[in-house]
Structure formats: structure tokens, C-alpha cells
CSV table of C-alpha atoms in Angstrom, one decimal:
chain,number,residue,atom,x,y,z
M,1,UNK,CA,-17.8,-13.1,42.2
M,2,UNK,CA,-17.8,-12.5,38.0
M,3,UNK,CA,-14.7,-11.5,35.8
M,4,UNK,CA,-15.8,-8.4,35.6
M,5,UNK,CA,-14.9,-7.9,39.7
M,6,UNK,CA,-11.6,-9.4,39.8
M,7,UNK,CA,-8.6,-7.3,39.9
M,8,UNK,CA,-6.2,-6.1,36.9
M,9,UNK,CA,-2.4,-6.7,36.9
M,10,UNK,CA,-0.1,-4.5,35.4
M,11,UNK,CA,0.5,-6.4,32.6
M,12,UNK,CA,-3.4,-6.3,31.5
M,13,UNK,CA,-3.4,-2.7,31.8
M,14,UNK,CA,-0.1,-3.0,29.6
M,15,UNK,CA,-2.0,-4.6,27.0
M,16,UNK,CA,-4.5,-2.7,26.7
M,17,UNK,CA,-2.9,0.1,25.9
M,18,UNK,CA,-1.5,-1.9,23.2
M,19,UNK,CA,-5.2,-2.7,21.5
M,20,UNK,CA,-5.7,0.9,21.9
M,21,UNK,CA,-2.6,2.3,20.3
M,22,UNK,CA,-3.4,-0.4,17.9
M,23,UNK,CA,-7.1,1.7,17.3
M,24,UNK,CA,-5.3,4.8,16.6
M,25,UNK,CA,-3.1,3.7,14.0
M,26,UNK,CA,-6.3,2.5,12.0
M,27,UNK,CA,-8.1,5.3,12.3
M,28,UNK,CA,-10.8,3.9,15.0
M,29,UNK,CA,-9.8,6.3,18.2
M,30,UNK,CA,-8.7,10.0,17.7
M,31,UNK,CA,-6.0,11.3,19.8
M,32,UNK,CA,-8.1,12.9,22.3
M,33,UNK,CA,-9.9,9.8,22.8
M,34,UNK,CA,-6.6,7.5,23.0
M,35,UNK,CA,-5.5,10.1,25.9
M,36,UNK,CA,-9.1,9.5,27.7
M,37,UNK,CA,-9.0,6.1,27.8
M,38,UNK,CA,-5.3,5.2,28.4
M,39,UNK,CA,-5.9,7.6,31.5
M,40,UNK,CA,-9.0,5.2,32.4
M,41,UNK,CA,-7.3,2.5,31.6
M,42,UNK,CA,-3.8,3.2,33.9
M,43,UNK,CA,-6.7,4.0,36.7
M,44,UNK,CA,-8.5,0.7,36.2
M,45,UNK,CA,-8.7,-1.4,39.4
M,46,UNK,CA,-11.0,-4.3,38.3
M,47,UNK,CA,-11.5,-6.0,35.0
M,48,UNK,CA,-14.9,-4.0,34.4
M,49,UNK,CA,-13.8,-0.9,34.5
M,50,UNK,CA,-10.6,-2.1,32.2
M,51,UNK,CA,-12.7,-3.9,29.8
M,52,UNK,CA,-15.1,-0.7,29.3
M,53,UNK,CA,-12.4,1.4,27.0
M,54,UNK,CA,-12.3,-1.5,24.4
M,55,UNK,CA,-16.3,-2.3,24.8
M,56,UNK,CA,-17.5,-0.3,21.2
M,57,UNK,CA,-13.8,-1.2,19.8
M,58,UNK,CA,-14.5,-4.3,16.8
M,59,UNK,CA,-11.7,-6.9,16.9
M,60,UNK,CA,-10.6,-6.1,20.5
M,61,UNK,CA,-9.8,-8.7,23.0
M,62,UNK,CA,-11.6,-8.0,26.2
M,63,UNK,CA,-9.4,-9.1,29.6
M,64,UNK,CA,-10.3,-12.7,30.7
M,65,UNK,CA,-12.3,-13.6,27.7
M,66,UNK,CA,-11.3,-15.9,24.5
M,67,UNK,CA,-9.3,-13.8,22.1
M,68,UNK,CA,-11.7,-13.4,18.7
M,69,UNK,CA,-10.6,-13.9,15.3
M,70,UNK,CA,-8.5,-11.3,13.9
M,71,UNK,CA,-10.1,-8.8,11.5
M,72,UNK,CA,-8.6,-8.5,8.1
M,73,UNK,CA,-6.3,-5.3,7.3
M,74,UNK,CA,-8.1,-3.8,4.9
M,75,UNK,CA,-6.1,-4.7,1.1
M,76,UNK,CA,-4.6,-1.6,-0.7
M,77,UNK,CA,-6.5,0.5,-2.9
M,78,UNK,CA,-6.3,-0.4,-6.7
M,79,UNK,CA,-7.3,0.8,-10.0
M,80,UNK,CA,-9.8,-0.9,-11.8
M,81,UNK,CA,-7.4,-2.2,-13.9
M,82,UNK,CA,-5.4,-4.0,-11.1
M,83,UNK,CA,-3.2,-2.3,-10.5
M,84,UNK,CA,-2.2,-0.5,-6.6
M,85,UNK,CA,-2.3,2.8,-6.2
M,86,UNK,CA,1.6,4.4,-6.9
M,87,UNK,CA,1.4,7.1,-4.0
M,88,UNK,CA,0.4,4.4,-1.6
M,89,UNK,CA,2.8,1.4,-2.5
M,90,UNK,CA,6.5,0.6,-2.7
M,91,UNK,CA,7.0,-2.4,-4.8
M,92,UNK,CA,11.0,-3.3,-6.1
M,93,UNK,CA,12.6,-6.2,-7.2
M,94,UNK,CA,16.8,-6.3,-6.7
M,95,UNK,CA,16.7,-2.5,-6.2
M,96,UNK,CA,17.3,0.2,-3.4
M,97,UNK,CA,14.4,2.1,-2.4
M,98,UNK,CA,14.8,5.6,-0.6
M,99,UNK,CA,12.1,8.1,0.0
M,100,UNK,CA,13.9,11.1,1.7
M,101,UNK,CA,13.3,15.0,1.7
M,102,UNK,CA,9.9,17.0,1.7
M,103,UNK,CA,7.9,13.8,0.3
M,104,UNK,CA,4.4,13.5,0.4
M,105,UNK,CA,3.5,10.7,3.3
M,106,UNK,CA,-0.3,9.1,2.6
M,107,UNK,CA,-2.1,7.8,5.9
M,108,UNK,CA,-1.8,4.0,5.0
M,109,UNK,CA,1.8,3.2,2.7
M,110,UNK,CA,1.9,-1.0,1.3
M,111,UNK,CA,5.4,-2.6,0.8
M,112,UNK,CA,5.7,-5.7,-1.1
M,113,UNK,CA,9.5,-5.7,-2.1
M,114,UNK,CA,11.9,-8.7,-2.8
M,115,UNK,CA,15.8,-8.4,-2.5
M,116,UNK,CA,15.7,-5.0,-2.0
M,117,UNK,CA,16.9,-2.2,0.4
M,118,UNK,CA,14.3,0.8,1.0
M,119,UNK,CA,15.1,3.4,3.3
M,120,UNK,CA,12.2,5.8,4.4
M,121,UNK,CA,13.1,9.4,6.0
M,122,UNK,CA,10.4,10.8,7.4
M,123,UNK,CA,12.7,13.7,9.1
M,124,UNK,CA,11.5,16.2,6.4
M,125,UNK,CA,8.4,14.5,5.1
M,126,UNK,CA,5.1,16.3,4.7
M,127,UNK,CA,2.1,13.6,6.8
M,128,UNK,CA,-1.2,14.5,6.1
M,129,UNK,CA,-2.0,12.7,9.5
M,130,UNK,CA,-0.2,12.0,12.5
M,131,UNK,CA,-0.6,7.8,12.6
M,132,UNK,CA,0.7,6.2,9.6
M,133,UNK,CA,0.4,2.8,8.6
M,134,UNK,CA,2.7,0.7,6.8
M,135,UNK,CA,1.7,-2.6,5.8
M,136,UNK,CA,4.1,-5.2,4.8
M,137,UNK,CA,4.7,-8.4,2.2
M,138,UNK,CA,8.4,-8.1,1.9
M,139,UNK,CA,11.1,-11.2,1.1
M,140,UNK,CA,14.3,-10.8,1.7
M,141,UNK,CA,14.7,-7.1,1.9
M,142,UNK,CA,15.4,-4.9,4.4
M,143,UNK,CA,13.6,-1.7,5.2
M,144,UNK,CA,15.4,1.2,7.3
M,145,UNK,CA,12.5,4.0,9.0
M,146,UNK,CA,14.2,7.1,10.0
M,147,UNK,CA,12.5,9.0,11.9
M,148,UNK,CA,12.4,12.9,13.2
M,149,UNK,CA,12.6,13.7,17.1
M,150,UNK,CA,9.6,12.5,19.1
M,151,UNK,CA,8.3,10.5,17.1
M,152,UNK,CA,7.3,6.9,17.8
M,153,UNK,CA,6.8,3.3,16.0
M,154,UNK,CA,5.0,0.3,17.1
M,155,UNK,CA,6.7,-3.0,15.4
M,156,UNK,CA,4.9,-5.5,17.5
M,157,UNK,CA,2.4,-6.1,14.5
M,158,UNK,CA,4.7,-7.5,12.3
M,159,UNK,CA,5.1,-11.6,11.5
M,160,UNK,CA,8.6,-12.8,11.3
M,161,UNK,CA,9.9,-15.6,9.5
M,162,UNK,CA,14.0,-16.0,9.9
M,163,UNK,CA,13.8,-12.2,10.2
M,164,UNK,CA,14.8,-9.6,12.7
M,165,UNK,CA,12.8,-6.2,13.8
M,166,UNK,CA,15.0,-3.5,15.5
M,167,UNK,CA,12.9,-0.5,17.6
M,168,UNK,CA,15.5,2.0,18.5
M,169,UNK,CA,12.6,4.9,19.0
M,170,UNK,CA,10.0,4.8,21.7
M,171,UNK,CA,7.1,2.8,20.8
M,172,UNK,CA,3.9,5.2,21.7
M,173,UNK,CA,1.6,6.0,22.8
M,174,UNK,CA,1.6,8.1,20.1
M,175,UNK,CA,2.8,12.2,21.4
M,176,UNK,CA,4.8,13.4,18.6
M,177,UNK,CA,4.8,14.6,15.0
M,178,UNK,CA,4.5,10.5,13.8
M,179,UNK,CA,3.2,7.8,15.2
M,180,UNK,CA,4.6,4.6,12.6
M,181,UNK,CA,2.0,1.3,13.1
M,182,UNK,CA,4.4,-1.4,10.9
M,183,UNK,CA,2.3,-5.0,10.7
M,184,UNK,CA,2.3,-7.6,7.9
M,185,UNK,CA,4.8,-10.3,6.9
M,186,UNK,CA,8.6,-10.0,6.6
M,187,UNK,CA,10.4,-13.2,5.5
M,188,UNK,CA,14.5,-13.8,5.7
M,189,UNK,CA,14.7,-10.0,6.1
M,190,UNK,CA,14.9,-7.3,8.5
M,191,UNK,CA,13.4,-3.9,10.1
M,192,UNK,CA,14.7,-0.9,11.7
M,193,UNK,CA,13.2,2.0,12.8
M,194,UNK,CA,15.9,4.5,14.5
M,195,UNK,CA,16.3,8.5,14.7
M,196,UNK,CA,18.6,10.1,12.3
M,197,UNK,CA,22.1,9.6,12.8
M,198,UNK,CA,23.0,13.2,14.1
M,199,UNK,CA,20.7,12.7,16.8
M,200,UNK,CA,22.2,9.2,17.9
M,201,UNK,CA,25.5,11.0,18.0
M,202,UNK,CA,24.0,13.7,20.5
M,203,UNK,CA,22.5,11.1,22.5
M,204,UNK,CA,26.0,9.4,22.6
M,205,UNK,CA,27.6,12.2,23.3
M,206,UNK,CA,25.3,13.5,26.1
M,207,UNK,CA,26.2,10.3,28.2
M,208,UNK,CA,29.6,10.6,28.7
């Protein structure tokens, strides 16, 4: 009997839907398709079947074969002088950071930020798509994602070194107004992504 016969667990289907929330957030699945093949993916029975909605997906690691090299995250756009692009990048040094109100959200958002505190709202932000990505190079900073009702973030991307990452929103699949894909590097610093505080106090309240 072959791989591709033998049964799936749970926890393969599990990650699976993890590689394909993964493909959403960088732009390789639409929506539609995500729903199509996390429904064929829950329904899977042998490894075959499961491995087929990751097949035409670059990067993916197929259940019960060696995990591939990672590909690289694409670098953020620059000028030809160098320099990032300042609507796609928060860069401080010692500062506070916050982005709240109607602000303009771009698809993919790069944070390189040392001794800092940024706090990003996205409550009353305007997203020109529903999967943002932010990618991360921060030292000793701490980034706060606020985020409005429904909407979900996926943290496991991120590498930590003497850091913490705190998910206090669903993580996907991605059903809301925002779906937040956070990856990179954080060292000696920390991440939260939490609703605002009006609804944690309804939530609170609701369970007594």
C-alpha cells in the first residue's frame, strides 16, 4: 500500500488548513478557493485526497513527505534610491508608533522598529483587501494590533527570540472584514493582537 492510501489524522487535516490559510495571506488562494478546499480538506479520508488541495501550491509541504526549503517572503518594495516605500513600512527608533482612525491599510505593511512601542487600530481603517500581511524585523519593541469584530490573525509565522506573542482574536480561517498574517523576526520584544477594549468589557460582562 503507498502514502497516498493511508489514512489522515486530525491533526494533518489541522495542518493543512494552516498551509492553506498561509496561501491566502500571500495572495496565492482567493477566498472562494480557501472555502473549497478547507471543505475538501475537513472531508479528506486518505492522504491522496488530502495532499491534492496543496498539489499546484509552491512551497507547500505535502503530508508524509520531507518538508522543502522554505520560499523567501518577498523583500519590501523600494525606491530606486534605497529607500522602502513610506505607505508600506513602519520604521522608529526610541519612539511610540500608533496608526489609528480611517487610515489607509496596504495589502503587505514591513515593521523594522527598535525600542519602540507601535500600536495599529484597524477598527476604523480603510483595507483595500481583506488579508493583510505584516512582516516583521523588530528589536526590542512591542507592537499592539487592535482589531474590529470578526476579524482574525494568524501569529504562528512569527520567530521568537526572548520574546512573547499574545492571540487574543480567533486565528482564521479568514471570515471577517480582516484577516492579519504576522511572520518575520521579533527579538527581546513582544506581540499582541486583541479586540478593542469596549468589546473585551462586553465579553466580560456577558459571562457573569
Amino acid at each position: 500500500m503507498g502514502d497516498r492510501n493511508l489514512r489522515v489524522s486530525d491533526a494533518e487535516r489541522e495542518h493543512v488548513g494552516m498551509l492553506l490559510q498561509r496561501a491566502v495571506g500571500l495572495g496565492m488562494l482567493s477566498l472562494g478557493e480557501f472555502t473549497e478546499r478547507m471543505d475538501t480538506a475537513l472531508a479528506a479520508k486518505t492522504r491522496g485526497e488530502l495532499n491534492a488541495v496543496l498539489i499546484d501550491l509552491p512551497g507547500m509541504r505535502l503530508v508524509g513527505q520531507p518538508n522543502p526549503a522554505p520560499p523567501p517572503y518577498p523583500k519590501p518594495p523600494r525606491h530606486p534610491g534605497g529607500a522602502a516605500e513610506p505607505g508600506n513600512t513602519i520604521r522608529s527608533r526610541m519612539s511610540s508608533v500608533t496608526r489609528r482612525g480611517p487610515w489607509m491599510v496596504p495589502p503587505s505593511l514591513y515593521l523594522h522598529n527598535h525600542m519602540s512601542n507601535v500600536t495599529l487600530d484597524f477598527t476604523q481603517a480603510m483595507m483595500s483587501t481583506q488579508v493583510v500581511e505584516l512582516r516583521m524585523n523588530d528589536v526590542c519593541s512591542s507592537l499592539t494590533l487592535i482589531l474590529p469584530q470578526a476579524a482574525t490573525a494568524d501569529l504562528n509565522g512569527l520567530e521568537l527570540i526572548g520574546s512573547t506573542a499574545n492571540n487574543k482574536v480567533r486565528t482564521g480561517p479568514p471570515i471577517g472584514p480582516l484577516h492579519l498574517v504576522v511572520h518575520g523576526r521579533v527579538r527581546f520584544g513582544s506581540v499582541t493582537a486583541k479586540a478593542p477594549f469596549a468589546m473585551q468589557w462586553r465579553r466580560l460582562m456577558a459571562g457573569f
